[in-house]
Coordinates of C-alpha atoms and ligand atoms in Angstrom, one line a residue:
Chain A
M282 CA -16.6 24.8 -13.4
I283 CA -18.8 24.8 -10.4
K284 CA -21.3 27.4 -10.3
N285 CA -20.4 30.4 -8.2
K286 CA -23.6 31.2 -6.3
D287 CA -21.9 34.0 -4.4
T288 CA -21.2 36.2 -7.3
G289 CA -24.7 35.7 -8.5
E290 CA -23.1 35.0 -11.8
N291 CA -25.6 35.0 -14.4
D292 CA -26.6 32.1 -16.6
D293 CA -27.8 33.2 -19.7
T294 CA -29.7 30.0 -20.3
N295 CA -31.9 30.1 -17.2
L296 CA -31.8 33.3 -15.5
S297 CA -34.9 34.1 -17.4
L298 CA -36.4 32.1 -14.9
G299 CA -37.1 30.9 -12.5
A300 CA -39.9 31.0 -11.0
N301 CA -42.8 29.2 -10.8
A302 CA -42.7 26.9 -7.9
A303 CA -44.8 24.1 -9.0
G304 CA -45.6 24.1 -12.4
V305 CA -49.1 22.4 -11.9
N306 CA -50.0 20.3 -14.8
M307 CA -53.2 18.5 -15.6
R308 CA -52.3 15.4 -13.8
S309 CA -52.1 17.2 -10.4
A310 CA -55.6 18.4 -10.9
P311 CA -57.5 15.8 -8.7
S312 CA -55.3 16.4 -5.7
L313 CA -55.5 20.0 -6.2
S314 CA -59.3 20.3 -6.5
K315 CA -59.6 18.3 -3.3
Q316 CA -57.4 20.8 -1.5
K317 CA -59.4 23.6 -2.7
Q318 CA -62.3 22.6 -0.7
T319 CA -60.4 23.9 2.4
R320 CA -58.2 26.5 0.5
M321 CA -60.2 29.3 -0.7
H322 CA -57.5 31.9 -0.7
S323 CA -54.0 32.2 -2.3
T324 CA -51.5 29.8 -1.0
Y325 CA -49.8 32.7 0.9
T326 CA -52.9 33.2 3.1
D327 CA -54.5 29.9 3.2
K328 CA -54.2 27.5 6.0
P329 CA -53.2 24.0 4.9
S330 CA -53.5 22.2 8.2
I331 CA -52.9 18.5 7.3
D332 CA -49.7 17.2 5.9
E333 CA -51.4 14.9 3.2
W334 CA -48.0 13.7 1.7
S335 CA -46.7 11.9 5.0
P336 CA -49.5 9.3 5.0
L337 CA -49.1 8.9 1.3
L338 CA -45.5 8.2 1.6
K339 CA -46.2 5.8 4.2
I340 CA -48.6 3.9 2.0
I341 CA -45.9 3.8 -0.7
A342 CA -43.4 2.3 1.8
R343 CA -45.8 -0.2 3.2
D344 CA -47.8 -1.4 0.1
R345 CA -45.4 -0.5 -2.6
D346 CA -48.5 1.4 -4.0
R347 CA -47.7 2.7 -7.7
K348 CA -50.9 4.8 -7.7
A349 CA -49.7 6.5 -4.5
F350 CA -46.4 7.1 -5.8
A351 CA -47.9 8.5 -9.1
R352 CA -49.7 11.1 -7.0
L353 CA -46.6 12.0 -5.1
F354 CA -44.7 12.2 -8.4
D355 CA -47.2 14.6 -9.8
H356 CA -47.0 17.1 -7.0
F357 CA -43.3 16.9 -6.3
A358 CA -41.8 16.3 -9.8
P359 CA -42.4 19.8 -11.1
K360 CA -41.1 21.4 -8.0
I361 CA -38.0 19.2 -8.1
K362 CA -37.6 20.2 -11.8
S363 CA -37.8 23.9 -10.8
Y364 CA -35.1 23.2 -8.2
G365 CA -33.0 21.5 -10.9
M366 CA -33.4 24.2 -13.5
M367 CA -30.4 26.1 -11.9
L368 CA -28.0 23.3 -12.9
K369 CA -25.6 24.0 -15.5
S370 CA -23.7 21.9 -18.1
Q371 CA -23.4 21.5 -21.7
H372 CA -26.9 20.0 -21.7
T373 CA -29.7 22.1 -21.6
S374 CA -30.8 22.9 -18.0
A375 CA -34.3 21.3 -18.6
Q376 CA -32.8 18.0 -19.5
M377 CA -30.5 18.1 -16.4
A378 CA -33.5 19.1 -14.3
E379 CA -35.5 16.1 -15.6
E380 CA -32.6 13.7 -14.7
L381 CA -32.5 15.3 -11.2
V382 CA -36.2 14.6 -11.1
Q383 CA -35.6 11.0 -12.0
D384 CA -32.7 10.5 -9.4
V385 CA -34.7 12.0 -6.6
M386 CA -37.9 10.2 -7.2
I387 CA -36.2 6.9 -7.6
K388 CA -34.5 7.4 -4.3
V389 CA -38.1 8.3 -2.7
W390 CA -39.4 5.1 -4.0
L391 CA -36.4 3.0 -2.8
K392 CA -35.9 4.7 0.4
A393 CA -39.6 5.2 1.4
H394 CA -39.3 2.5 4.2
C395 CA -36.6 4.8 5.9
F396 CA -39.1 7.7 6.2
D397 CA -40.1 8.3 9.7
S398 CA -43.0 10.7 10.2
E399 CA -42.1 11.1 13.7
K400 CA -38.9 12.9 12.7
A401 CA -39.9 14.9 9.6
S402 CA -42.6 15.6 7.3
A403 CA -42.8 14.0 3.9
G404 CA -42.0 17.2 2.2
T405 CA -39.1 17.9 4.5
W406 CA -37.8 14.3 3.8
I407 CA -38.1 14.7 0.0
F408 CA -36.6 18.2 0.2
T409 CA -33.5 17.1 1.9
I410 CA -33.2 14.2 -0.8
A411 CA -33.6 16.6 -3.7
R412 CA -31.0 18.9 -2.1
N413 CA -28.5 16.2 -1.6
C414 CA -29.2 14.8 -5.1
R415 CA -28.7 18.2 -6.6
T416 CA -25.4 18.7 -5.0
D417 CA -24.1 15.2 -6.1
F418 CA -25.5 15.9 -9.5
I419 CA -23.6 19.2 -9.8
R420 CA -20.4 17.4 -8.5
K421 CA -20.6 14.7 -10.9
A422 CA -21.6 16.9 -13.9
N423 CA -18.6 19.1 -13.3
R424 CA -16.3 16.1 -12.7
I425 CA -15.4 17.7 -9.4
N426 CA -12.4 16.0 -7.9
T427 CA -13.3 15.2 -4.3
S428 CA -14.3 12.2 -2.2
L429 CA -17.0 14.3 -0.4
T430 CA -20.6 13.6 -1.1
A431 CA -23.7 15.6 -0.1
D432 CA -24.3 13.1 2.6
D433 CA -21.2 14.1 4.3
L434 CA -22.2 17.6 4.3
W435 CA -25.8 17.3 5.3
P436 CA -25.7 14.3 7.8
M437 CA -29.2 12.8 8.3
A438 CA -30.7 13.9 11.6
E439 CA -31.2 10.3 12.7
E440 CA -28.7 10.3 15.4
E441 CA -30.3 13.3 17.0
E442 CA -31.2 13.1 20.8
P443 CA -34.8 12.5 21.4
F444 CA -35.5 16.0 22.6
T445 CA -34.6 17.3 19.2
S446 CA -36.9 14.9 17.6
L447 CA -39.7 16.0 19.8
H448 CA -38.8 19.6 19.1
Q449 CA -38.7 18.8 15.4
R450 CA -42.2 17.4 15.5
R451 CA -43.7 20.5 16.9
I452 CA -42.0 22.6 14.3
E453 CA -43.3 20.3 11.6
K454 CA -46.8 20.6 13.0
N455 CA -46.8 24.3 13.1
I456 CA -44.8 25.4 10.0
H457 CA -47.6 25.0 7.7
S458 CA -49.7 27.8 9.4
A459 CA -46.6 29.8 10.4
V460 CA -45.6 30.1 6.7
A461 CA -49.2 31.0 5.5
Q462 CA -49.0 33.9 8.0
L463 CA -46.0 35.5 6.2
P464 CA -46.5 38.5 4.0
A465 CA -46.4 37.5 0.4
E466 CA -43.2 39.2 -0.5
Q467 CA -41.4 37.2 2.2
A468 CA -42.9 34.0 1.1
D469 CA -42.0 34.7 -2.5
V470 CA -38.3 35.3 -1.6
L471 CA -38.4 31.9 0.4
K472 CA -39.9 30.2 -2.5
R473 CA -37.0 31.4 -4.8
I474 CA -34.4 30.3 -2.5
Y475 CA -35.9 26.9 -1.7
I476 CA -37.8 25.8 -4.8
E477 CA -35.9 27.7 -7.5
G478 CA -32.6 26.8 -5.6
K479 CA -31.3 30.3 -5.9
S480 CA -28.6 32.0 -3.7
H481 CA -29.6 35.3 -2.1
S482 CA -27.5 36.9 -4.9
E483 CA -29.4 35.1 -7.5
V484 CA -32.6 36.1 -6.1
S485 CA -31.5 39.6 -6.2
A486 CA -30.3 39.3 -9.9
A487 CA -33.7 37.6 -10.8
T488 CA -36.1 40.0 -9.1
G489 CA -34.0 43.3 -9.4
L490 CA -34.5 43.6 -5.7
P491 CA -31.3 45.0 -4.0
L492 CA -29.5 42.2 -2.1
G493 CA -30.0 44.0 1.2
T494 CA -33.8 43.7 0.6
V495 CA -33.5 40.1 -0.2
K496 CA -31.5 39.4 2.9
S497 CA -33.8 41.5 5.1
R498 CA -36.8 39.6 3.9
V499 CA -35.2 36.4 4.7
R500 CA -34.2 37.6 8.1
L501 CA -37.9 38.9 8.7
A502 CA -39.4 35.7 7.6
V503 CA -37.2 33.6 9.6
S504 CA -37.6 35.6 12.9
K505 CA -41.4 35.7 12.4
L506 CA -41.3 31.9 11.9
R507 CA -39.2 31.6 15.1
T508 CA -41.9 33.5 17.1
L509 CA -44.7 31.2 15.6
L510 CA -43.1 27.9 16.1
Chain B
M4 CA -19.9 25.5 23.1
S5 CA -19.4 28.0 20.2
H6 CA -19.6 31.6 20.4
F7 CA -19.2 32.6 16.8
H8 CA -22.0 31.3 14.5
P9 CA -22.8 31.6 11.0
D10 CA -25.6 34.2 10.4
I11 CA -29.1 33.3 9.3
H12 CA -28.2 33.8 5.7
W13 CA -25.5 31.2 5.7
L14 CA -27.6 28.7 7.5
T15 CA -30.5 29.4 5.0
E16 CA -28.2 29.0 2.0
Y17 CA -26.8 25.8 3.6
A18 CA -30.3 24.3 4.3
A19 CA -31.5 25.3 0.7
G20 CA -28.4 23.5 -0.9
N21 CA -27.2 27.0 -2.4
L22 CA -23.6 27.0 -1.1
S23 CA -20.6 25.4 -2.8
M24 CA -19.5 22.2 -1.2
S25 CA -16.5 23.7 0.6
Q26 CA -18.8 26.3 2.2
A27 CA -21.3 23.9 3.2
L28 CA -18.5 21.9 4.7
C29 CA -17.6 24.7 6.9
I30 CA -21.2 24.9 8.1
S31 CA -21.3 21.3 8.6
V32 CA -18.2 21.4 10.6
H33 CA -19.7 24.3 12.8
L34 CA -23.0 22.3 13.2
S35 CA -21.1 19.3 14.7
F36 CA -20.1 21.7 17.5
C37 CA -23.3 23.7 17.9
P38 CA -26.6 22.3 18.9
K39 CA -28.0 25.7 18.6
C40 CA -27.4 26.1 14.9
R41 CA -28.4 22.4 14.2
K42 CA -31.8 23.2 15.6
E43 CA -32.0 26.3 13.6
V44 CA -31.1 24.3 10.4
E45 CA -33.8 21.7 11.2
Q46 CA -36.3 24.5 11.2
L47 CA -34.9 25.7 7.9
N48 CA -35.1 22.3 6.5
S49 CA -38.8 22.0 7.6
L50 CA -39.3 25.4 5.8
G51 CA -37.9 23.8 2.7
G52 CA -40.2 20.9 3.1
M53 CA -43.1 23.2 3.5
M54 CA -42.3 25.2 0.4
L55 CA -42.0 21.9 -1.5
S56 CA -45.3 20.5 0.0
R57 CA -47.6 23.3 -0.6
P58 CA -49.7 23.6 -3.6
Q59 CA -48.8 26.0 -6.2
A60 CA -50.5 29.4 -5.8
M61 CA -52.0 30.4 -9.1
N62 CA -50.8 34.1 -8.5
D63 CA -47.3 33.2 -7.8
A64 CA -44.8 35.5 -9.4
T65 CA -43.6 33.6 -12.4
E66 CA -40.8 34.7 -14.9
Q67 CA -40.6 31.2 -16.3
P68 CA -42.9 29.9 -18.7
Q69 CA -45.1 27.2 -17.1
S70 CA -44.3 25.0 -20.0
E71 CA -40.8 24.7 -19.0
L72 CA -41.6 23.1 -15.7
E73 CA -43.9 20.6 -17.0
I74 CA -42.9 17.0 -16.7
S75 CA -42.8 15.3 -20.1
D76 CA -45.0 12.3 -20.6
S77 CA -42.1 10.1 -21.3
L78 CA -40.4 10.9 -18.0
R79 CA -43.5 10.2 -16.1
S80 CA -44.2 6.9 -18.0
H81 CA -40.5 6.1 -17.6
M82 CA -40.6 6.6 -13.8
L83 CA -43.6 4.3 -13.4
D84 CA -42.0 1.6 -15.5
L85 CA -39.0 1.9 -13.3
I86 CA -40.6 1.3 -10.1
S87 CA -42.7 -1.6 -11.5
N88 CA -39.3 -3.3 -12.5
E89 CA -38.9 -6.2 -10.2
T90 CA -35.1 -6.2 -10.7
L91 CA -35.0 -2.8 -9.1
P92 CA -33.4 -3.6 -5.6
N93 CA -35.2 -2.5 -2.6
V94 CA -32.1 -0.7 -1.2
P95 CA -29.5 0.1 -4.0
A96 CA -26.2 -1.2 -3.0
E97 CA -24.7 2.3 -3.3
L98 CA -26.9 3.4 -0.4
A99 CA -26.1 0.5 1.6
V100 CA -22.4 1.0 1.4
E101 CA -22.6 4.6 2.2
T102 CA -24.0 3.9 5.6
S103 CA -21.5 1.5 6.6
A104 CA -18.5 3.2 5.2
N105 CA -18.7 5.8 7.9
D106 CA -18.5 3.4 10.7
E107 CA -14.8 2.8 10.5
P108 CA -13.4 4.6 13.4
S109 CA -10.4 6.8 12.1
N110 CA -7.4 6.6 14.0
T111 CA -6.9 10.3 14.5
A112 CA -5.3 11.6 17.6
V113 CA -7.6 14.6 17.5
E114 CA -11.3 13.8 17.2
L115 CA -12.5 15.5 14.0
P116 CA -16.1 16.0 12.8
D117 CA -17.5 13.2 10.8
C118 CA -17.8 15.4 7.7
L119 CA -14.1 15.7 7.7
D120 CA -13.3 11.8 7.7
K121 CA -13.1 11.5 3.8
L122 CA -11.0 14.4 3.4
I123 CA -8.7 13.4 6.3
P124 CA -9.0 9.6 6.4
N125 CA -5.7 9.0 8.5
G126 CA -5.7 11.9 10.8
T127 CA -4.4 15.4 10.6
E128 CA -0.7 14.2 11.4
K129 CA -0.6 12.4 8.1
L130 CA -1.6 15.2 6.0
D131 CA 1.0 16.9 3.7
W132 CA 1.8 19.8 5.7
K133 CA 3.7 22.7 4.4
N134 CA 5.5 25.2 6.7
L135 CA 4.6 28.7 6.2
G136 CA 7.3 30.0 8.6
S137 CA 8.2 28.8 12.0
A138 CA 4.7 28.9 13.6
V139 CA 2.2 28.2 10.8
S140 CA 1.8 25.3 8.5
V141 CA -1.0 24.5 5.8
A142 CA -2.3 21.3 4.4
R143 CA -4.6 21.7 1.4
L144 CA -7.8 19.4 1.2
A145 CA -9.2 18.2 -1.9
A146 CA -12.8 19.5 -1.4
G147 CA -13.4 19.8 -5.2
D148 CA -13.8 23.5 -5.3
T149 CA -12.3 25.2 -8.2
E150 CA -12.9 28.6 -7.1
R151 CA -11.7 28.4 -3.5
E152 CA -8.8 27.2 -1.4
V153 CA -9.8 24.7 1.1
A154 CA -7.1 24.0 3.7
L155 CA -6.4 23.2 7.2
H156 CA -4.1 25.7 9.0
K157 CA -2.0 24.8 12.0
I158 CA -0.6 27.3 14.4
K159 CA 1.8 26.2 17.1
A160 CA 1.0 26.9 20.6
G161 CA 1.6 30.6 21.2
G162 CA 2.4 31.0 17.5
R163 CA 1.8 34.5 15.9
V164 CA 0.6 34.9 12.2
S165 CA 1.7 38.0 10.6
N166 CA -0.8 40.6 9.9
H167 CA -2.6 39.8 6.7
D168 CA -5.4 40.9 4.5
H169 CA -7.5 38.9 2.1
K170 CA -8.3 39.6 -1.5
G171 CA -11.3 37.3 -1.0
R172 CA -13.5 36.3 1.8
E173 CA -12.0 33.8 4.1
V174 CA -14.2 31.6 6.2
T175 CA -12.5 29.9 9.2
V176 CA -13.8 27.2 11.6
V177 CA -11.7 26.3 14.5
L178 CA -11.2 22.5 14.9
T179 CA -8.9 22.2 17.8
G180 CA -7.2 24.6 20.2
S181 CA -7.9 28.2 20.1
F182 CA -6.6 31.6 18.6
S183 CA -7.4 35.2 19.2
D184 CA -7.3 38.3 17.1
Q185 CA -8.4 41.9 17.8
E186 CA -12.0 40.8 17.5
G187 CA -12.0 37.9 20.2
Q188 CA -11.1 34.5 21.1
Y189 CA -12.0 31.6 18.9
L190 CA -12.6 28.1 20.4
P191 CA -13.5 24.8 18.7
G192 CA -16.4 25.2 16.5
D193 CA -16.4 29.0 16.1
F194 CA -17.2 30.2 12.6
L195 CA -15.7 33.3 11.6
I196 CA -15.6 35.4 8.3
K197 CA -13.0 37.9 7.3
E198 CA -14.1 40.0 4.4
P199 CA -11.5 41.6 2.0
G200 CA -10.0 44.6 3.8
Q201 CA -10.5 43.1 7.3
A202 CA -6.9 42.5 8.0
H203 CA -6.1 40.4 11.2
R204 CA -3.1 39.0 13.3
P205 CA -4.1 35.6 14.7
I206 CA -2.3 34.3 17.8
A207 CA -2.7 30.8 19.0
S208 CA -3.3 30.2 22.7
E209 CA -0.2 29.3 24.7
D210 CA -1.4 25.9 25.9
A211 CA -2.1 23.9 22.6
E212 CA -1.6 24.2 18.8
C213 CA -4.6 25.3 16.9
I214 CA -5.9 23.7 13.8
C215 CA -8.5 25.4 11.7
L216 CA -10.3 24.6 8.4
S217 CA -10.3 27.6 6.2
V218 CA -12.0 28.3 2.8
L219 CA -10.8 31.3 1.0
D220 CA -12.3 32.9 -2.1
A221 CA -9.0 34.3 -3.4
P222 CA -5.3 34.4 -2.3
V223 CA -4.4 36.5 0.7
K224 CA -2.4 39.6 0.4
F225 CA 0.0 40.7 3.1
T226 CA -0.1 44.0 4.8
G227 CA 3.1 44.0 6.8
P228 CA 6.3 45.5 5.5
I229 CA 8.2 42.1 5.4
A230 CA 5.2 40.4 4.0
R231 CA 5.6 38.5 0.8
L232 CA 3.8 35.7 -1.0
I233 CA 5.8 32.4 -0.9
N234 CA 3.7 31.2 -3.8
P235 CA 0.1 32.1 -4.7
F236 CA -1.3 29.2 -2.5
L237 CA 0.8 29.5 0.4
R238 CA -0.8 32.4 1.8
I239 CA 0.4 33.1 5.5
R240 CA 3.8 33.8 6.5
T241 CA 4.6 34.1 10.1
A242 CA 6.4 36.9 12.1
A243 CA 9.4 35.9 13.8
S244 CA 8.0 34.1 16.9
Ligands
ZN265 ZN1 -23.7 27.9 16.0

């Protein structure tokens, strides 16, 4: 059975959930402490100005640098695991989530040379890989009978016209500070949607907020971002 | 240029990967017609990237024990072993094939969005169309959705579909031609949603047949006096046209 996101169908195993966006573990400590010099406040209000992951990903592509990969892994793996915790099957969701982490991170390693920082940040690039992998993962785990794959549904933006690419670069540059200016409650809803991979109804179920409130927070956040980008 | 767009919630769920494949397919078809929504989705993708990139805030609301999201040492060392493995190809064959597979031009009379290529490899004419009366026919697509009906509907030029309601939500995206109902006229790329209770009476424009992709949560029920279900999956019956 494919999971029905629309009905907000509860999953007894992991609706306890969710949350945590990043599960920082000890291995992330070095990079975090470095960031802390410039990030004194909570993540919602601080102002991360530089995308530190894109240069790292370029190094991985160019030098096949395992240490750089390990750093990338330590930051992104717990977040991808969080995103994968919504997967369902006869396995425990934690196991599936770790399989997803492995799928995604191997793709990151193998496809690093395809990463183009002119078009997207490393975070966006990895996010789209994680999203597509998760969709294919669900399809395979549920033995869904279709020739469609995630790459059909979310075509890579590679063929976009130059204007779009320019526009995209501006967005990527500004979105960090834009997100930092969002009210915490809106950022929290976005985190649940993007990092925990929950539909609006699932966010509503997990937080106890009415669906209308979840929707209005998304709407407010996105229109605020629009004015800031 | 489309005039009926998915709302921001649909686009967000699409960007975040939280729709079923068939629903994502509807959005993807719309995007192939709509530069405005494409741009919107790019922003929403960037937002996802931002959420993924930022460090975790220590004061994040957390209902899940931290420990559950920790990456096991065995996974971490397994990954690092994997990438050191010289036999690991630089580009997996699977990925290389994926990109070339789509280059094959399909011999469709009607130009379809790329995302439909695999479901409709030989053009819409070759699909298994079933008549639902004199003006409408339907061809189901194997989009792998066990909870929704995914199909193309074709209305003959000038054809009228009998008034019908839906037990479940129906998402429709126009592929070719156009049709109208009491809410407006829908052109290629237009994305519309009918919730249960919103009965409507589509009429195709006189000049061309209209083909739409539709994804339905549950079978349609008819509201007209002569309405009847031909079978649970053939949902639309035409009025005499
Ligand atoms: Zn649009």
